[in-house]
Amino acid sequence: MKQEALTVVTPIDPERVEALSDFLTAIGDDVTRNEHVPFGDLKTVHFARWVILPARESETGGAPYPPQLVYSCSLDGTAQEHVAELLREARAGVDRIYGHCLGFPTGADATAVQVAAYLLGHAVRPSIFFVGMQGLTVARVHEDARLREAIEEHLDAEGARSGHFAGATPADVRTSIREHVAADPSLTREPVGPGPAPFRWYHWAGLVLATLPLLPFVVLLGGLVRLEELGDRRREGRARGAGGGKGAALSASEPHVAPSGPTELDEGPDDPRRRLDENIRAVTEREDQQVQNQLSHVVEVKPGWLRAAVLALILPVLDFGARRIYNQGDLLGVRTLHFVRWVMIDGGRRLMFLTNYDGSMLAYIGDFVHRSWQVPSVLTAIWTNTLRFPPSRWLVLDGARDVPRFTAFLREHAVPTQVWYSAYKGVTAGNKLNNDRIRRGLAGELGEEETRVWLRRF
Amino acid sequence: MSARAVELGDIQGLLRFGYGALRHARFLMLRIDEPAAARLWLRTLADSVTTARDHELGDRATSVALTHRGLARLGLPSAALAAFPREMQEGMTAPHRRRVLGDFGSSDPSRWSWGGPRNEPVHAALLLYARSPGRLEEAISAQRAAFAGGCTVVAELDTRRLPSRKEHFGFRDGIAQPEIRGFWDHRPDEPVVATGEFVLGYENESGRLAEAPRDLGRNGSYLVVRQLEQHVRRFWTFLDEATRNGDGSSDQEARTALASKMVGRWPSGAPLVSHPDHDPHAGAAEGDLPADEELDRFLYHDADPHGYRCPIGSHVRRSNPRDALEPSPGVSLRNLSQHRIVRRGRAYGSPIAESMAPSDILASDVEDGGRGLHFLCFNTDLGRQFEFVQQSWINSPKFESVLYDSADPITGAHDERWPHFTGTFSVEAEPVRRRVTGVPRFVDVRGGAYFFMPGIRALRRLAEAE
């Protein structure tokens, strides 16, 4: 069964934003046991969140953004099936939440069909949807975890009995495990499907040939972007050189690049960074409650046709890569991602980023930036088209590699998320991958080296 | 940012020297009662604080540092206070930080003896080192007289030198330290870490300056102090029970071997990667033990990729993974240089047994309590260095996405509240691992704070009357 994304963006009644925030926060404070949305009964959900995008002024001269509610879910099966399940299990909660939104069918005779139509009608297709382990359902995540635990306990018990498997070969140990698993009916299940087909060299060749016609556009756009980058750099240099107060530092979160003027031992003007610090505090206060973390992030796209064209070109290409190539637990050395999506909202004026990952934010960013050259290039290529991202060079260089500014970019445009649910709180992406390989290694014949590798998974 | 010579004369000496020859040390945690008087004291202190240029070590050394609250108490303007990084402003005990550092349950700051929300505020730390107990007492008396009226001592942390530079569990400590650029002459093959990772005002590993007030921060650093109580009896009792023979008798060799697997080194400090089967220096006299550099020269990727020698979850392997991180050794080493700290900790409390031998410890009737390590370390980016190592490597039961429920067996936080903190430790082996379950918490935090240790010029400026 495939994993899909559902992203529902609905306008909130401006008078009722705070009431909705309070209600959602109450749910989010006790996500697993709250009485309004029994997430535990939703079998199709890997991760789900409700996040309020507050009303905001536009910095690009466009109309202000009204308050909106985003429901984002990473699910098994189809969006229709998921919405049907959501309404079956949590109709009252859904009614209450969306009663705060404009256009929602309220009233005693609003049918499930109408509500489903409202939700699906407000669904936005993500430009990029990355699934860490394509084909792995929620049910199997739980079953694989149980299987692994059972085997670990068996190995402990057998090990104690046999002097830590003294004299046993790897094949002996595997046989012992297989026998134990076969004897336990609660551990058996239907055979697992083969998993997504790997991307082979001829697929790469085909991909290159297919995208070759785009090359002139790529070169043209790349050149135009480069010109714009150079212009931006010159402008930023001028602004900084003009010196004076902290205002010059607004576009770049660089506390250590000292503007000329009074030193910090004198009283300074009110720091605009203080407002951003409040946002950072609100966001970090909810981090690290458990091993997994989430981030909701919204930023304006740079105005103009050039940036829109760049995004229109690269987002589908990256989406193809996410769906077809990097979908088996390892994104070029990064193994901490569960589900990630980029969604264009507000008529293409803003780019939303929603992610579910393992470990701390700092480790997450470090993972992205330091383990390969491709991943920071991809992130830079996407976000350099938005405001306040650290400047890129040739679209893919620099940018995200400036870790302090990249971190500031992520934190300052992060949106505090009221409700966040994970169906398997203690299971990391690495665990999912390892558990899957454990299950697959139970079946069939394995050579000696393969058996050794498999046994190292315990 | 052009490289400039490191101003050793303006940097406090503790950053460069461990003062190993000054075996007696005490750390005084101070509350500032009268800012004006405190400033006067700091002015005189600026003349006697040991600098990084003072090669010729006398019989004493002095260091001073201030918490963010202490800086505010001294009257530092809000613009300067706001220029300190978030971690310094929020302090070590902010609720979010407790989760990051593992300070929950038995290590919750509400139970601390100092630095916690129930304790007196800590504004400054005065670190005194001396060659003899007499000299140390002299120095302390002199300082008490000097800051009388300005400051009160809210916690006095005594330290104790254990034999063979061991810590209380019986393992040689403080071996791995980063080579800091500009501090010493470096051999060509020595990997060197940028000065700015440990001293403010110099380029760090990203080629940038760490966050600090521009002038006040120069030549300073951020000092982490944490009082770590070690449950020595609990440690050896657990290991003894985990390695009993079939007939219930203790297996001393297996007991020490399992402890060494947990640490990643033998008690003598010899790394398991280089000596997988037995301690090459067991029973050696203190004078015959190899120097730190000898014991620190090893890598993981080629010699021990699967952890058969040094387990992947062991203390030294996860607090400093060297070249073992994905995706490659080169990337790993480059990555690592962003997460180093300089450690200056000292043990405290009398050992359960003077011999430090596990049999003697188990045979003694001295209970746990009152002994451990005053952990001190320096860095310039608390989030990326100290806190990162604590959160992502030591306390993470998932370390590097490879483990499941194995926090650091020695110092990690296992907490019953968290479903996955059940405390297991795997010893990788062929044909299959040996797993130890039910590992309890052996170390609890009893006090701590983040300090700013200013350069000498900065210290004088802080002392200037408003």
Tab-separated table of C-alpha atoms in Angstrom, chain A residues 148 152 155-156 164-165 168 173 254-256 258 263-268 273 280-281 284-285 287-291 335-336 360 362-363 370-371 402 404 411 426 428 430-431 434-435 452 455-456 458, chain B residues 76-80 82 86 90 96 99-100 208-211 213-216 306 308 325-327 331 335 338 383-384 388 391-392 397-398 400-401 403-404 418 420 430-435 437 461:
chain	number	residue	atom	x	y	z
A	148	ARG	CA	12.184	-7.341	16.501
A	152	GLU	CA	15.758	-9.717	20.830
A	155	LEU	CA	18.317	-13.995	21.693
A	156	ASP	CA	18.713	-12.867	25.293
A	164	HIS	CA	26.220	-16.608	24.400
A	165	PHE	CA	25.923	-18.976	21.476
A	168	ALA	CA	27.289	-21.584	16.986
A	173	VAL	CA	21.589	-18.531	15.139
A	254	GLU	CA	24.342	37.922	12.037
A	255	PRO	CA	24.733	39.079	15.589
A	256	HIS	CA	28.469	38.896	15.364
A	258	ALA	CA	29.355	44.302	14.220
A	263	THR	CA	29.259	49.358	20.979
A	264	GLU	CA	27.013	46.947	22.792
A	265	LEU	CA	28.107	48.268	26.144
A	266	ASP	CA	25.916	51.286	25.503
A	267	GLU	CA	22.149	51.027	25.497
A	268	GLY	CA	21.021	50.153	21.998
A	273	ARG	CA	15.538	40.265	16.716
A	280	ILE	CA	11.971	30.914	18.478
A	281	ARG	CA	11.136	30.452	22.135
A	284	THR	CA	11.610	25.427	20.827
A	285	GLU	CA	9.558	25.087	23.979
A	287	GLU	CA	10.606	20.506	20.832
A	288	ASP	CA	12.239	17.345	22.050
A	289	GLN	CA	9.338	15.952	24.053
A	290	GLN	CA	10.281	12.630	22.525
A	291	VAL	CA	12.689	11.281	19.992
A	335	ARG	CA	18.397	8.504	7.832
A	336	THR	CA	16.305	10.647	10.119
A	360	SER	CA	17.063	17.586	17.586
A	362	LEU	CA	20.363	21.106	15.301
A	363	ALA	CA	21.234	17.501	14.508
A	370	HIS	CA	27.294	18.049	6.415
A	371	ARG	CA	26.716	14.539	5.184
A	402	ASP	CA	25.684	28.690	6.197
A	404	PRO	CA	23.797	29.656	11.661
A	411	ARG	CA	13.468	28.910	13.350
A	426	GLY	CA	9.474	5.841	19.838
A	428	THR	CA	12.940	6.359	14.389
A	430	GLY	CA	16.447	4.236	11.160
A	431	ASN	CA	14.498	1.793	13.321
A	434	ASN	CA	16.254	-1.824	10.272
A	435	ASN	CA	13.050	-3.559	11.376
A	452	ARG	CA	26.331	-12.108	9.229
A	455	LEU	CA	22.588	-10.717	12.508
A	456	ARG	CA	24.302	-7.370	13.010
A	458	PHE	CA	20.166	-7.028	16.378
B	76	LEU	CA	25.712	45.110	32.218
B	77	PRO	CA	23.377	47.048	29.867
B	78	SER	CA	20.542	45.111	28.245
B	79	ALA	CA	21.990	45.459	24.751
B	80	ALA	CA	25.099	43.571	25.837
B	82	ALA	CA	20.945	40.402	24.704
B	86	ARG	CA	20.073	31.960	23.813
B	90	GLU	CA	17.909	31.012	29.319
B	96	HIS	CA	13.263	22.888	27.377
B	99	ARG	CA	14.917	17.656	28.189
B	100	VAL	CA	17.955	18.395	26.058
B	208	ARG	CA	32.530	32.560	11.472
B	209	LEU	CA	32.548	34.125	14.917
B	210	ALA	CA	30.497	32.489	17.637
B	211	GLU	CA	27.695	34.476	19.195
B	213	PRO	CA	29.013	40.641	22.553
B	214	ARG	CA	31.586	41.879	20.109
B	215	ASP	CA	34.040	43.602	22.422
B	216	LEU	CA	33.210	42.051	25.762
B	306	HIS	CA	30.899	-3.098	13.483
B	308	TYR	CA	33.146	-5.871	17.864
B	325	LEU	CA	29.736	8.559	11.404
B	326	GLU	CA	27.887	8.022	8.127
B	327	PRO	CA	28.431	8.355	5.281
B	331	VAL	CA	32.923	13.480	6.359
B	335	ASN	CA	31.657	16.829	11.134
B	338	GLN	CA	32.123	20.999	15.071
B	383	GLY	CA	24.020	24.394	21.295
B	384	ARG	CA	26.299	22.902	18.699
B	388	PHE	CA	24.612	18.606	20.970
B	391	GLN	CA	21.392	15.364	23.486
B	392	SER	CA	22.186	13.695	20.192
B	397	PRO	CA	18.715	6.067	23.040
B	398	LYS	CA	18.719	6.011	19.229
B	400	GLU	CA	22.923	7.824	14.948
B	401	SER	CA	19.615	6.133	14.047
B	403	LEU	CA	20.252	2.059	18.335
B	404	TYR	CA	16.818	1.589	19.889
B	418	TRP	CA	10.005	7.684	28.679
B	420	HIS	CA	12.040	3.921	25.168
B	430	GLU	CA	29.966	-12.833	16.437
B	431	PRO	CA	27.753	-14.669	15.740
B	432	VAL	CA	25.339	-12.308	17.468
B	433	ARG	CA	25.406	-9.565	20.100
B	434	ARG	CA	25.251	-9.983	23.801
B	435	ARG	CA	22.715	-7.667	25.324
B	437	THR	CA	19.137	-5.056	29.946
B	461	ARG	CA	35.752	46.494	31.658
